[in-house]
Structures are given as structure tokens and as C-alpha cells.
Coordinates of C-alpha atoms (C1' of nucleotides) in Angstrom, one line a residue:
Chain A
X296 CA -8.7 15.6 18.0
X297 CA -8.8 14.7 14.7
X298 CA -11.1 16.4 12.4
X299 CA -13.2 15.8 9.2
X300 CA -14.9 17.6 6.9
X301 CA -16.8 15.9 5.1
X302 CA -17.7 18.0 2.1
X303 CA -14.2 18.1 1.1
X304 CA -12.9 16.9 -2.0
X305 CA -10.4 15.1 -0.4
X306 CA -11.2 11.3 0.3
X307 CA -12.6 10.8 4.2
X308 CA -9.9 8.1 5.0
X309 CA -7.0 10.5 3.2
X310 CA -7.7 13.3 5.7
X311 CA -7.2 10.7 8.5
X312 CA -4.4 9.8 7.4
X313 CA -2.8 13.2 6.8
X314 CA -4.6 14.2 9.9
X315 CA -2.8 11.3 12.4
X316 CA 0.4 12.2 10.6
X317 CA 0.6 15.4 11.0
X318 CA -1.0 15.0 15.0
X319 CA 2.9 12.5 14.8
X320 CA 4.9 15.5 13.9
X321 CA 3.2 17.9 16.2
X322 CA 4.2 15.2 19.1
X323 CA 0.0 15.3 20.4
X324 CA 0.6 11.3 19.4
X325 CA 3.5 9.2 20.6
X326 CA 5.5 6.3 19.5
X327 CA 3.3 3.2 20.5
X328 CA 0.7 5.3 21.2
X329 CA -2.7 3.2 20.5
X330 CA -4.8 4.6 18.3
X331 CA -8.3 5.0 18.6
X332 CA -10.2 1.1 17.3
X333 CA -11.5 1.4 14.0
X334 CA -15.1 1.1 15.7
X335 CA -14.5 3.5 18.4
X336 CA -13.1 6.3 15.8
X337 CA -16.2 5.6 13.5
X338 CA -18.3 6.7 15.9
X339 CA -16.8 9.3 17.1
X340 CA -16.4 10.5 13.7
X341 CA -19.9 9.2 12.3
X342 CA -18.3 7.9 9.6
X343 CA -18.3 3.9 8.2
X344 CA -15.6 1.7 9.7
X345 CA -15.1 0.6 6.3
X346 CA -13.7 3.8 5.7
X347 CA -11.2 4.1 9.2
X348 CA -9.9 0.7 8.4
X349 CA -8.7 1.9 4.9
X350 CA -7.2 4.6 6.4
X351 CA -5.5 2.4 9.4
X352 CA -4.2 0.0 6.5
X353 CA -3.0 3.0 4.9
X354 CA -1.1 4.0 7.4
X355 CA 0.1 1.0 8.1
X356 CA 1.3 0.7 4.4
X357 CA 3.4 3.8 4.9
X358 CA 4.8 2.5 8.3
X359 CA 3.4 4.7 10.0
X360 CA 1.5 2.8 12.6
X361 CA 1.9 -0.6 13.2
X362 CA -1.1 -3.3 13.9
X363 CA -1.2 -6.2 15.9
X364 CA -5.3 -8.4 14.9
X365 CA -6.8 -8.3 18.0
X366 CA -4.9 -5.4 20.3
X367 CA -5.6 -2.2 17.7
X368 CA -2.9 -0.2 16.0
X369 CA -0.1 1.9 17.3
X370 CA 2.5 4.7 16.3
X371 CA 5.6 3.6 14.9
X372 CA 8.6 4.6 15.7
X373 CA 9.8 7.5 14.2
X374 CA 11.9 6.7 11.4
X375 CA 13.0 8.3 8.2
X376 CA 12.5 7.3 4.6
X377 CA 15.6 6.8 2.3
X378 CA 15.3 10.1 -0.1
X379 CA 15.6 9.0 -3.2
X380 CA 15.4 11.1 -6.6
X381 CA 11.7 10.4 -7.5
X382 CA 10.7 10.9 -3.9
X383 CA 12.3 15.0 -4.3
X384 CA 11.1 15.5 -7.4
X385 CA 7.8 14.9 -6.0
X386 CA 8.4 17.5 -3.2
X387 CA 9.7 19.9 -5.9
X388 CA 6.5 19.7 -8.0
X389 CA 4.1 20.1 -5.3
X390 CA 5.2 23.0 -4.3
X391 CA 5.8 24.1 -7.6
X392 CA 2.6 23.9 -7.8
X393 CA 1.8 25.6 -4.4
X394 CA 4.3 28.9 -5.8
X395 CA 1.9 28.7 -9.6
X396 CA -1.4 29.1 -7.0
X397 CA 0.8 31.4 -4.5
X398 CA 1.8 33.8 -8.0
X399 CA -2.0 34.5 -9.3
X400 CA -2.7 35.3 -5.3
X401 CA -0.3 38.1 -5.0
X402 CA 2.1 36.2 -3.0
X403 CA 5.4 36.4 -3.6
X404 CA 8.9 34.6 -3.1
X405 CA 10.2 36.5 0.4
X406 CA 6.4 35.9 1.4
X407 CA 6.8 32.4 0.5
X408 CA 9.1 31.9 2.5
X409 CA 8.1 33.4 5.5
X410 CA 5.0 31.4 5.1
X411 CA 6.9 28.4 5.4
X412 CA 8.1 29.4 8.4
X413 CA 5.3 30.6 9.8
X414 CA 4.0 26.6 8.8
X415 CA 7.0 25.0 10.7
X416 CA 6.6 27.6 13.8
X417 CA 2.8 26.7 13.6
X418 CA 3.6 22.8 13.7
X419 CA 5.8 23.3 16.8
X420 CA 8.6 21.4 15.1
X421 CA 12.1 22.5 15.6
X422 CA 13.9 20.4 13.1
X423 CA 17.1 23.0 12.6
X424 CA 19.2 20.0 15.0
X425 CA 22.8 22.3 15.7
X426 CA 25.1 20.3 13.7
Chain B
X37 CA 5.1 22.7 -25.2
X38 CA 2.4 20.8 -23.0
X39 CA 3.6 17.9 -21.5
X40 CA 0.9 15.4 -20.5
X41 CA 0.9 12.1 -18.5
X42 CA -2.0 9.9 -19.1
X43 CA -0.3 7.3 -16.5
X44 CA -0.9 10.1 -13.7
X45 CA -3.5 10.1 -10.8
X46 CA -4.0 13.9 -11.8
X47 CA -6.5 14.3 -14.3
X48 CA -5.5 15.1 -17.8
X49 CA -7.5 18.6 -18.4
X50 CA -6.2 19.4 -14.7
X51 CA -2.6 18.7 -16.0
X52 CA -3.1 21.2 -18.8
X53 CA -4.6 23.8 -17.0
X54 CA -1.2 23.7 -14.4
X55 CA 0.8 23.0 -17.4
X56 CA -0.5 26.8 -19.2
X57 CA -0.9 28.8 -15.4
X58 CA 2.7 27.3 -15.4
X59 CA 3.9 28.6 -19.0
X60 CA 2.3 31.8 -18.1
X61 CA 4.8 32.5 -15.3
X62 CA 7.6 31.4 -17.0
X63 CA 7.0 34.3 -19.6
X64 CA 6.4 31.4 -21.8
X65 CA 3.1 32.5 -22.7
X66 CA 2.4 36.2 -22.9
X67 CA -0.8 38.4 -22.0
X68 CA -3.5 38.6 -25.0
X69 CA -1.4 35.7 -27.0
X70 CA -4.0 33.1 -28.4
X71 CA -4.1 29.4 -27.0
X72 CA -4.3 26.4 -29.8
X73 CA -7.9 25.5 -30.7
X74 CA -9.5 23.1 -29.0
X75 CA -9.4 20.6 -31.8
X76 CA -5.8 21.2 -32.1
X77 CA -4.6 21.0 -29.0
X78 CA -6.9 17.4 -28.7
X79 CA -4.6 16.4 -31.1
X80 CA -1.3 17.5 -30.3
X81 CA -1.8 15.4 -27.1
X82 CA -4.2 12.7 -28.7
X83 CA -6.6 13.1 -25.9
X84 CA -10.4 13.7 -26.5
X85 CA -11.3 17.5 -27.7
X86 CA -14.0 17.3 -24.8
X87 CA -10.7 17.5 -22.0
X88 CA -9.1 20.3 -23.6
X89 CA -12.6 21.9 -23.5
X90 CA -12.8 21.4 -19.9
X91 CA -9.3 22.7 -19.2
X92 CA -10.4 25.7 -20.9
X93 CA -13.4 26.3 -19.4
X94 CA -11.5 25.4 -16.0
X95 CA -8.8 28.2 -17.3
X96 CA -11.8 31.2 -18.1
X97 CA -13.3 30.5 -14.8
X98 CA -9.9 31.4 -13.1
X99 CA -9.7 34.5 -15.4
X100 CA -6.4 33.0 -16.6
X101 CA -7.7 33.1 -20.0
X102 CA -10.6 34.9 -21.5
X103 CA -12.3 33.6 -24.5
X104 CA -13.7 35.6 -27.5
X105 CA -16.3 33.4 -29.0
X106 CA -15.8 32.6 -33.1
X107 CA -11.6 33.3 -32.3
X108 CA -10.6 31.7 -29.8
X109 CA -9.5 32.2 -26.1
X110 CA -6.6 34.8 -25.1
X111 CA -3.8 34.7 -22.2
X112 CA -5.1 37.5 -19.3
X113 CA -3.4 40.3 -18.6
X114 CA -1.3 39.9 -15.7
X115 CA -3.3 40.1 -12.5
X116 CA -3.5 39.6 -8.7
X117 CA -6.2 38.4 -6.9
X118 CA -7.6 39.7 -3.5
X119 CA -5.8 38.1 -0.9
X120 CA -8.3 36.9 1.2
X121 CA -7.5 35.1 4.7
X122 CA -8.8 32.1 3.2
X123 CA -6.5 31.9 0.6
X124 CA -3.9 32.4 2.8
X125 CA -5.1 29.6 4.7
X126 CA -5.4 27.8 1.4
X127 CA -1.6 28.0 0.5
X128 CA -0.8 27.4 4.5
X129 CA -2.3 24.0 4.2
X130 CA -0.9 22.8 1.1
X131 CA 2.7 23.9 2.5
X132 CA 1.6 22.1 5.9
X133 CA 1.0 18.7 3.7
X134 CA 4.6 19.5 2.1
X135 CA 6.3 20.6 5.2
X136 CA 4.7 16.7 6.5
X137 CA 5.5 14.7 3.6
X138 CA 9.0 16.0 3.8
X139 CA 9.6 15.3 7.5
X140 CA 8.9 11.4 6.6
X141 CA 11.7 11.8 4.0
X142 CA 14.0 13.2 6.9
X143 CA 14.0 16.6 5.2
X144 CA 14.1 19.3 7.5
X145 CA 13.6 22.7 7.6
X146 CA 16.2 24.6 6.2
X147 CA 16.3 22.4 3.6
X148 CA 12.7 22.9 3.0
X149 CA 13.9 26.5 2.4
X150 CA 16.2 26.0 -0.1
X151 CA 14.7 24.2 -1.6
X152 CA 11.5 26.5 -2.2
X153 CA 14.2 28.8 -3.5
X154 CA 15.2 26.5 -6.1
X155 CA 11.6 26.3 -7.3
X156 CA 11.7 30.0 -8.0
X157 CA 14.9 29.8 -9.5
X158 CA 13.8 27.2 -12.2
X159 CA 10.3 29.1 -12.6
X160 CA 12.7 31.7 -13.7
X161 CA 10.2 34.0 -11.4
X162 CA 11.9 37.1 -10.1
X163 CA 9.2 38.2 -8.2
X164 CA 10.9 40.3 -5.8
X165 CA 9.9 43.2 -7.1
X166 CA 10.6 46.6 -5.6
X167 CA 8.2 47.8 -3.2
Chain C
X208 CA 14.9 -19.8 23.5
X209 CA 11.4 -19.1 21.5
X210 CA 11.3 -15.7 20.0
X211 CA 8.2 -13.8 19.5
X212 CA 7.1 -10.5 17.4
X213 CA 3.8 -9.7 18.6
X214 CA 4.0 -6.9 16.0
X215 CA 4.5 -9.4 13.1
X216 CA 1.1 -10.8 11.2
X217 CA 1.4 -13.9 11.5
X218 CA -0.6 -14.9 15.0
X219 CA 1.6 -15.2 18.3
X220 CA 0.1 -19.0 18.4
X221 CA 1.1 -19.8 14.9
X222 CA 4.9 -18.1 15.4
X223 CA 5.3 -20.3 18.8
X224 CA 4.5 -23.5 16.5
X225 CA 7.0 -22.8 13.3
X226 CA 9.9 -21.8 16.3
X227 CA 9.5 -25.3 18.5
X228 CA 9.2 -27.2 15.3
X229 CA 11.8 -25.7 14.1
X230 CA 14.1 -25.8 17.4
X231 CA 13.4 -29.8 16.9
X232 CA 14.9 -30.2 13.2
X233 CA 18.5 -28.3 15.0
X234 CA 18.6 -30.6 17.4
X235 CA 17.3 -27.9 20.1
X236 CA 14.7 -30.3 21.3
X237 CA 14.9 -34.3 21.4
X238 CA 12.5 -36.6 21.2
X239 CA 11.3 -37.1 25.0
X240 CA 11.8 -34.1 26.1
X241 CA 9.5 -32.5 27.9
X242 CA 8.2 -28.6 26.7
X243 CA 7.6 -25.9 29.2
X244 CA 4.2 -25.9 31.0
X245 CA 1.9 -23.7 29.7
X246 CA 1.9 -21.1 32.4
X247 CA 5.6 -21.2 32.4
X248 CA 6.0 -20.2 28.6
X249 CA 3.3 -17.8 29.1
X250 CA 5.0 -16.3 31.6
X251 CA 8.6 -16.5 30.0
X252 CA 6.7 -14.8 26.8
X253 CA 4.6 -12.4 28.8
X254 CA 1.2 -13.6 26.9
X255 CA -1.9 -15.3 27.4
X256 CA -2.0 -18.6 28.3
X257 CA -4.9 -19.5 26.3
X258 CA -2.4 -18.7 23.1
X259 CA 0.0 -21.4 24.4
X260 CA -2.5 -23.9 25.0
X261 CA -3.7 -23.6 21.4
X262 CA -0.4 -23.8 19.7
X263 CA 0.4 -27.0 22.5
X264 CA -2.6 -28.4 21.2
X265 CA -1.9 -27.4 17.7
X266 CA 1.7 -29.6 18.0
X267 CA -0.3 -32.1 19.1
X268 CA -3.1 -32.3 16.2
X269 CA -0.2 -32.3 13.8
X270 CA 1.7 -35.0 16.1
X271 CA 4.7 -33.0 16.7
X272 CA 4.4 -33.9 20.1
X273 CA 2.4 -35.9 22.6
X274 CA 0.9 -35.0 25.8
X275 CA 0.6 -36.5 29.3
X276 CA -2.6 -35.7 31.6
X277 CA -1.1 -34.2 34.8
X278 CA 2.6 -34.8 33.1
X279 CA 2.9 -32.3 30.5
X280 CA 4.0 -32.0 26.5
X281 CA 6.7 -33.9 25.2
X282 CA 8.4 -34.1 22.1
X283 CA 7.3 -37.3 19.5
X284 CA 9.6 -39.2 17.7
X285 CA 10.9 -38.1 15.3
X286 CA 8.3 -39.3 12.2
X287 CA 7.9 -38.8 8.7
X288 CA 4.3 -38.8 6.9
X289 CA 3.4 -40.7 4.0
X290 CA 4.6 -38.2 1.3
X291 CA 1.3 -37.9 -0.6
X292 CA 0.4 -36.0 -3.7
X293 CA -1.8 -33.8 -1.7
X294 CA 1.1 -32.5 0.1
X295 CA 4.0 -32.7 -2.7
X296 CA 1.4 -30.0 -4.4
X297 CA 1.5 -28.2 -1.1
X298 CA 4.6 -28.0 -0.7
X299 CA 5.5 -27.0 -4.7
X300 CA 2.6 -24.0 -4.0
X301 CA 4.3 -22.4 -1.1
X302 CA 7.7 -22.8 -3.3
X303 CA 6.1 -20.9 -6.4
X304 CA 4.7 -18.0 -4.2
X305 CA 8.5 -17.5 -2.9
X306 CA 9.8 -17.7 -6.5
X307 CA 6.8 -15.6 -7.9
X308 CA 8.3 -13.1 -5.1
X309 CA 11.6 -13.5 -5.6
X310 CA 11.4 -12.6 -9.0
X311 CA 10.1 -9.2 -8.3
X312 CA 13.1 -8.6 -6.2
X313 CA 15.4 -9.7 -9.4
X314 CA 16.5 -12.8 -7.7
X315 CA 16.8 -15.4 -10.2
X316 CA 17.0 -19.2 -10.2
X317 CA 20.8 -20.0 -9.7
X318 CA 20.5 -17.4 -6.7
X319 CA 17.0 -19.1 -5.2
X320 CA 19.2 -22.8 -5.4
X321 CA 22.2 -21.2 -3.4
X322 CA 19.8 -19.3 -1.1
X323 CA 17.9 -22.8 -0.3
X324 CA 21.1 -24.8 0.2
X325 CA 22.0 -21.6 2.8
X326 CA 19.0 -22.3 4.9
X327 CA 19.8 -25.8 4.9
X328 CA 23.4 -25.1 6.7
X329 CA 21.8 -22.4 9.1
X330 CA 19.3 -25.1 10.1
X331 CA 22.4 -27.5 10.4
X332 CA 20.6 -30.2 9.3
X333 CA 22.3 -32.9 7.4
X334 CA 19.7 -34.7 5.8
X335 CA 21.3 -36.2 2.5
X336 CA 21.1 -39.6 4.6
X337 CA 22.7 -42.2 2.5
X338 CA 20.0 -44.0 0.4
Chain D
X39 CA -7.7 -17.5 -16.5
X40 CA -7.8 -16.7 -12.6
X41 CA -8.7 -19.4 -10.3
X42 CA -9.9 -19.0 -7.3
X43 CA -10.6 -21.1 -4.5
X44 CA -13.6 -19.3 -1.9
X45 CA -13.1 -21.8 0.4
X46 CA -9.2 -21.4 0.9
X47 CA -7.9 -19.6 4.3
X48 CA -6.0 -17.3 1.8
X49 CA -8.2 -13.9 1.2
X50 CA -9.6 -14.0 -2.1
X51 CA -8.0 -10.3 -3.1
X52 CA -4.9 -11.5 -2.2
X53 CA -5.6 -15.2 -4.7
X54 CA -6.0 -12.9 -7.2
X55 CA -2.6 -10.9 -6.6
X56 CA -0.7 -13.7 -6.5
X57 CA -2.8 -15.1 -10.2
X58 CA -1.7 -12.2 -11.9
X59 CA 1.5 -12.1 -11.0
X60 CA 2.3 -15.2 -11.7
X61 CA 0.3 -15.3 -14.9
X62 CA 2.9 -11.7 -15.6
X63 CA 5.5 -14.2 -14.8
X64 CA 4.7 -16.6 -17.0
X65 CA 4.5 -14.2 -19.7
X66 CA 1.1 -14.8 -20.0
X67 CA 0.1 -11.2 -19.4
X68 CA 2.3 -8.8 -21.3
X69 CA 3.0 -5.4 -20.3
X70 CA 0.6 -2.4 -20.9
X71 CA -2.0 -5.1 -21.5
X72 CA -5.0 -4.9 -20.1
X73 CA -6.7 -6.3 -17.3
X74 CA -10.2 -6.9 -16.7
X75 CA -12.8 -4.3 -15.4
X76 CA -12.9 -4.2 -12.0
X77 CA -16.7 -5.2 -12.5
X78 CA -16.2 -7.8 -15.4
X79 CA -13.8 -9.7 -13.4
X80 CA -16.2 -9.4 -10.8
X81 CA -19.0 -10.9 -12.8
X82 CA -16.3 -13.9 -14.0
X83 CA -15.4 -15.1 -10.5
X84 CA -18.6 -14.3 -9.0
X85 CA -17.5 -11.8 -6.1
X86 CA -17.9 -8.4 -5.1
X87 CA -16.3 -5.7 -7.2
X88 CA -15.1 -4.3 -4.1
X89 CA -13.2 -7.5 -3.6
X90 CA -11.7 -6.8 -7.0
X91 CA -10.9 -3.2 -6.5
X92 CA -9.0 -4.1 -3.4
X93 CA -6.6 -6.6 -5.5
X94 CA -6.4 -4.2 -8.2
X95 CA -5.1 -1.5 -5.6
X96 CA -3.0 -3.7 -4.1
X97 CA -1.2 -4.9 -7.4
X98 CA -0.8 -0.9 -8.2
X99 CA 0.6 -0.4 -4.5
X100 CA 3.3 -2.7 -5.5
X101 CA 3.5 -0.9 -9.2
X102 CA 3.2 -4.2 -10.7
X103 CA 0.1 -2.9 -12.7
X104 CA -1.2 1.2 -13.3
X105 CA -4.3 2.3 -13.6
X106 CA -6.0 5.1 -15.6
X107 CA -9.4 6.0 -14.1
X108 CA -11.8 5.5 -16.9
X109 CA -9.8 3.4 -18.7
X110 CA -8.9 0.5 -16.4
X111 CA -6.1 -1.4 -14.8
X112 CA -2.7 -2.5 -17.2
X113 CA 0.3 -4.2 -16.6
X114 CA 3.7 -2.5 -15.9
X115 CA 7.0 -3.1 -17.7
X116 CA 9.0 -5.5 -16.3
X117 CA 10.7 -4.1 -13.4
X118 CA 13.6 -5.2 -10.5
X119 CA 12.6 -3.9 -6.9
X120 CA 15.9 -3.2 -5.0
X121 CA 17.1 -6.1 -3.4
X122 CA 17.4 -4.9 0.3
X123 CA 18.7 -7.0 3.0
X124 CA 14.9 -6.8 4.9
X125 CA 13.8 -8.6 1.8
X126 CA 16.3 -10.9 1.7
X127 CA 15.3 -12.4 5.1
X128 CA 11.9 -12.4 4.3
X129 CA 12.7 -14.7 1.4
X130 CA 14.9 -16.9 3.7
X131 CA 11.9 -17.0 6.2
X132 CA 9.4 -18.4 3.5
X133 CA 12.0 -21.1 2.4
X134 CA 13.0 -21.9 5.8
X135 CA 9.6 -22.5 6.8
X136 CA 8.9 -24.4 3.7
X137 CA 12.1 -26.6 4.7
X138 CA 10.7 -27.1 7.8
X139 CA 7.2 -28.4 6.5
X140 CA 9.2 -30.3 3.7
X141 CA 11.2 -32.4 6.7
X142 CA 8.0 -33.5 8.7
X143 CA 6.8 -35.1 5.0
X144 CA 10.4 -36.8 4.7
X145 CA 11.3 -35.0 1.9
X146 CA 15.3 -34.0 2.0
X147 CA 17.5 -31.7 1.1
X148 CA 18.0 -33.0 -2.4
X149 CA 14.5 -33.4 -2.7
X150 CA 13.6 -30.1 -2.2
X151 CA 16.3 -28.6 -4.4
X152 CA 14.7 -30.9 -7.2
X153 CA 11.4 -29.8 -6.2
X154 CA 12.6 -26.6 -6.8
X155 CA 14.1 -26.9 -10.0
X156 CA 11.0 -28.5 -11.1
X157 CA 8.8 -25.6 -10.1
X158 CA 11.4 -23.3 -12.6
X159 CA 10.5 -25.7 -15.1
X160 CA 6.6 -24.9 -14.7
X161 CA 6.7 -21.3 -14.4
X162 CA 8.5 -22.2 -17.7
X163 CA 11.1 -19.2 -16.9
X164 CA 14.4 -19.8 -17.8
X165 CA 16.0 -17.0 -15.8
X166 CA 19.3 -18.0 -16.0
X167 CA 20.6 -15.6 -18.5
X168 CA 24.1 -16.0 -20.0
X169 CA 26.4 -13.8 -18.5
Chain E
dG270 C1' -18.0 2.7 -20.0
dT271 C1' -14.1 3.1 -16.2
dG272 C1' -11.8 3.3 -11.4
dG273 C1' -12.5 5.5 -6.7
dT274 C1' -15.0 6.3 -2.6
dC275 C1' -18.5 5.4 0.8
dT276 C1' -22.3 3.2 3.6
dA277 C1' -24.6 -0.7 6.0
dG278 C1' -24.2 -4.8 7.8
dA279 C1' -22.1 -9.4 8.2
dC280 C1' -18.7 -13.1 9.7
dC281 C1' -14.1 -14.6 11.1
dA282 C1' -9.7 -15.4 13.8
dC283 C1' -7.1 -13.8 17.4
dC284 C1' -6.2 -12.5 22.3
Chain F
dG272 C1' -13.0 -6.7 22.7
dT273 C1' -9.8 -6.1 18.4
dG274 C1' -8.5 -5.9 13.2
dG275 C1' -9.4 -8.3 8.6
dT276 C1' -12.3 -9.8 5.0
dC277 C1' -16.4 -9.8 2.3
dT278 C1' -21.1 -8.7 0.3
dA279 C1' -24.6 -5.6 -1.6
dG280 C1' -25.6 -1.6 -3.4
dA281 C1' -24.8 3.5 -4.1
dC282 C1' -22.7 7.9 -6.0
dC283 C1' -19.0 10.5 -8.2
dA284 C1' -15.4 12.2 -11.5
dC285 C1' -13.1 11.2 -15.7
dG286 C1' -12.7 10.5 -20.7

DNA sequence: GTGGTCTAGACCACC
DNA sequence: GTGGTCTAGACCACG
């Protein structure tokens, strides 16, 4: 389910972390769900369970999963950040940045957009709630 | 022009070379114009003239800039890449990450959208040419 | 009447400890009085018993309460320790740590006084006793 | 400066959190001063520099420090977190506790609020500003 | 030089 | 069994 690659530039334990969240969003893992123990997902991953339990405790850090010493770690329930200024602005300039990259590829604004679409269709999430 | 935060988790000579690709679609920067030396650049931003160095050399490789040796290095004339399918798969994971970082800030879809068009509007981008 | 977050850090025997010491400064429990029996509260708490026995035998090492072969727990006495230095420092560290904290969260002395006489009132405890 | 005690129940990263930010509090450490290498203060106290690292991350998670890869690990400005009701409670929880512990060594309500004032007096922080 | 990541292997408390 | 902490030693990118 979840997958590494370890040549990446991208820190081990970060792509657990965007990996579990974004299995969360696709609904593959559940509120309380357990996750995987830090040993058990080491070895499946042939990795260092040094390196899962950053990750866990990084997850944990964003409240995304929750950990009871002795049980493993679980999904949280889904909850919702407060959106503040800084935290939109920080949206804003990543994909700022995505639209710089996007430019010197050819890609342009209408394509843009449809490959956000494409992204959301692709993640199975219907978040367009009727009002 | 360049605006530079040393506090940042983003590496300085990264910063500048997204600070210039970004100047460059703004019309800020135009093809063939010549980039500050090295030496003055290093101290406009009181950094170390080995980081601007980098960001240049980081710049030439993307055949954003081209250098002539003895003068200087030059803004490229306007160009698009080949848009490869793993480019494209490139930008699709970058929005992915977005599209997931946003859902934990409760912001959905359509506001992804419009949001993406304000990014184009401040880029002052109309890329929409004419087919 | 005991409350348990078997989500929260702080271990299921330790939280079953503070909430019956606590129940007997209110007045909850009086000297005498007999607790639960082990498999009872582990039942009423849906845990292991072995986690009741260690905080029943936790109350006891600390002399909260006094048990019976064959009888049960009961509540001591109500005692008071020698007030040694050991323990005055003890008792001042735990105090920093929550101002150190409280601090961050702009809460400043005056506030920290009124907050401490609140939890004095919730705990309805009168203990200015006339010298 | 930092004192640590191996043998204490308390983690050693997380004695070293609580140093600093206390010694911040005491004015001690200034802002945009710097801290100690990870690996210098790591040679002082005698531990691993991973134990270090882990504090040092820990004190950026909470932005009371930043760090500059390759330059090391400074204080913030003085800052004021909201003051949300979740945190509010947590503070009551510590201080309740603390009552709690403070009744079972006979020390009183009037005691404590002494105790208190006296701890103010320590930290040497006279935080009640004029209006 | 710095912080950041990772591995290998150990011990502990908790349930 | 679980998560949490710690040590020892390694490699990397950055400035």
C-alpha cells in the first residue's frame, strides 16, 4: 500500500507521511484505523524503525493519527484546520511555484486547471458538498 | 528586486533561481537582458558569491539563462520544453501534495480552483493564448 | 465516576491514580470507604486488570489507601506528610514548568494567581483552616 | 548553563527544552542569539547529538528557536501563542494536579499561592505590566 | 563548520 | 506485543 522510493530526494519518513495522508483522503484508511506498528512497517518497507517512528510522531504532531504506548497508532478523526492567513499564503506560493515549473513546460492556465481536476478526479474525492 | 529569506527551509541559491524563473514570467526580466554579476548580486543580498554562483549554474542548466564567458550570463529567449509524460506526472504530483495539504485546511475544490486563478492573475500571466 | 482517555499520554494506570486521589480531596471518597474490586473497575473501565492492580497498589505505596487480604482497598485517613525540602522543591518545579508554559501562551502572573484560586473552588476544597 | 539530570524519568531532549526555555524566560538567552551546535552541546552534556537534534527540532516545532542549516539553531523574538480554550485546560490540568500533590504534603491554599508568587520572584519576571 | 537524515541495535514502560 | 527514548556512527547538502 504505501510506497517508497528510496532514491528520492524527499526524506523516507516525509513520503510516509504524505503517503498515509493522502491514503486518508482517498478513504483506503479509516478513522481509527490502526496503522501498521512501527516494526511491522519497517520491515515491510526494509527501512529503519528509527525512521517509521519519526514519521508516526510526525503524524501525530499534525493530528493526524493518534497513539496510545503500547496499542500502536490510529487515524484521527477527520477534522479541519482553522485557515489562517500564513497557512494560504503557503498554498498560494506552492503552487505559484507549481504554475513557474508548469510555464517553462508548455503548460498553460486552462491546462492547469484541468489538471487540477484531473488531480481531484484521480484522488476520488468529491469535496464540491451542494450548499 | 530579489527577495531572499535566509530564515527559510528553502535554500538560498534555490530561492534565487525561483525568485529570476519568477521575474522572467512576470515580464520583469526580458529575453537576452544581462543578470547582475556574481559579485554583485553576493552583495546586494549579503550572501556568499559562491550561492549566487550555484543559482546560476543551477539557472544555465535549465536553459533559463545562458552565459557568455568574460560578460556575463543573458535571460533565454522564451522557450517550451518537450512535454514529456513524466513531466506531466511531475506537475500532477506536486498539485496532488497541494490538493492534500489543502483538504487538512478544509479547502475544497472549487476553491482550489479559484484560487489557482488568482495565481495567474498576480503572475500577471496571460497565457491563454490563441490557438 | 473515574474517567479515562486511553488516547491521552499519560498511562491508563497513572490517570486512574490522579482521578481517585483527586475524587478524595472533593469529598467523593471518605476515609473508610471501600474502592471497587479490581475486576469490577476493570470491567466498569473496559481495561486490563493488571492496570488496576498496579495503580491499587500504587495508592497503596504512596499510602492513599490501605488494603485488606480477602477484604479489598479502602480509603486511609486523611494524612498529611512531613513537608520536607525535598518535596517543597518538587512541588515549586512542577509550578515553574506551568509558568514557563503559561508564558508562551501570554498568560501572565496576576492571571496564573486567579487561575490557581479557580481550581481551588472547582475542587471545592476549603482548606484555609484557621491557624 | 543546561543542567541535566540522566537519571530523571523526564527524557533528556525534553530537559533540555524546558532549560532553554526557561533560560529565554529569564532573559538569559536573547533573541536571534545563538545556541550551541547541535554537536558542541552534545560534547558539553555528554550525550548523543541525535539526542540534541531531537530537542533542537522540537524547540523549532514550537517556533520558539529557528534554524539555518549550516549556520545553527537561534532564538526567536518573543512571541504570544493564541490563548485557546484547549490550552487553557491544559494549564488548569497541570495546576490542579499540582494542588492535588500540594494537599497530600499539607500545604494549603495560601501556601501554594505564596509558593507561587515566590516562583515569579525566581524566574525574576515581573510580568505584571502597568496597564 | 552546520543542521538533517538514516542505519543498527539497545533498553524501558505500558498493556 | 507496542510505542518511546537513547547511543554510536555514518553520509549528505548547504554556505
Amino acid at each position: 500500500m504505501i510506497n517508497i522510493d528510496p532514491r528520492s530526494s524527499i526524506p523516507i519518513y516525509q513520503q510516509i507521511v504524505d503517503n498515509i495522508k493522502e491514503s486518508i483522503l482517498r478513504g483506503i484508511l479509516m478513522p481509527d484505523e490502526r496503522l501498521p506498528s512501527v516494526r511491522e512497517l519497517a520491515r515491510q518497507l526494509t527501512t529503519n524503525p528509527n525512521t517509521i517512528q519519526k514519521a508516526y510522531k510526525e503524524l501525530e504532531r499534525q493530528k493526524v493519527t493518534y497513539s496510545i504506548p503500547g496499542k500502536g497508532s490510529f487515524i484521527s478523526e477527520d477534522f479541519k484546520q482553522r485557515l489562517d492567513e500564513e497557512k494560504m499564503i503557503e498554498i498560494k506560493e506552492i503552487l505559484k511555484k507549481c504554475v513557474v515549473e508548469a510555464h517553462y513546460m508548455g503548460v498553460q492556465k486552462d491546462k492547469m486547471l484541468q489538471i487540477l481536476q484531473e488531480v481531484y478526479q484521480e484522488l476520488e474525492v468529491e469535496e464540491n458538498a451542494p450548499n
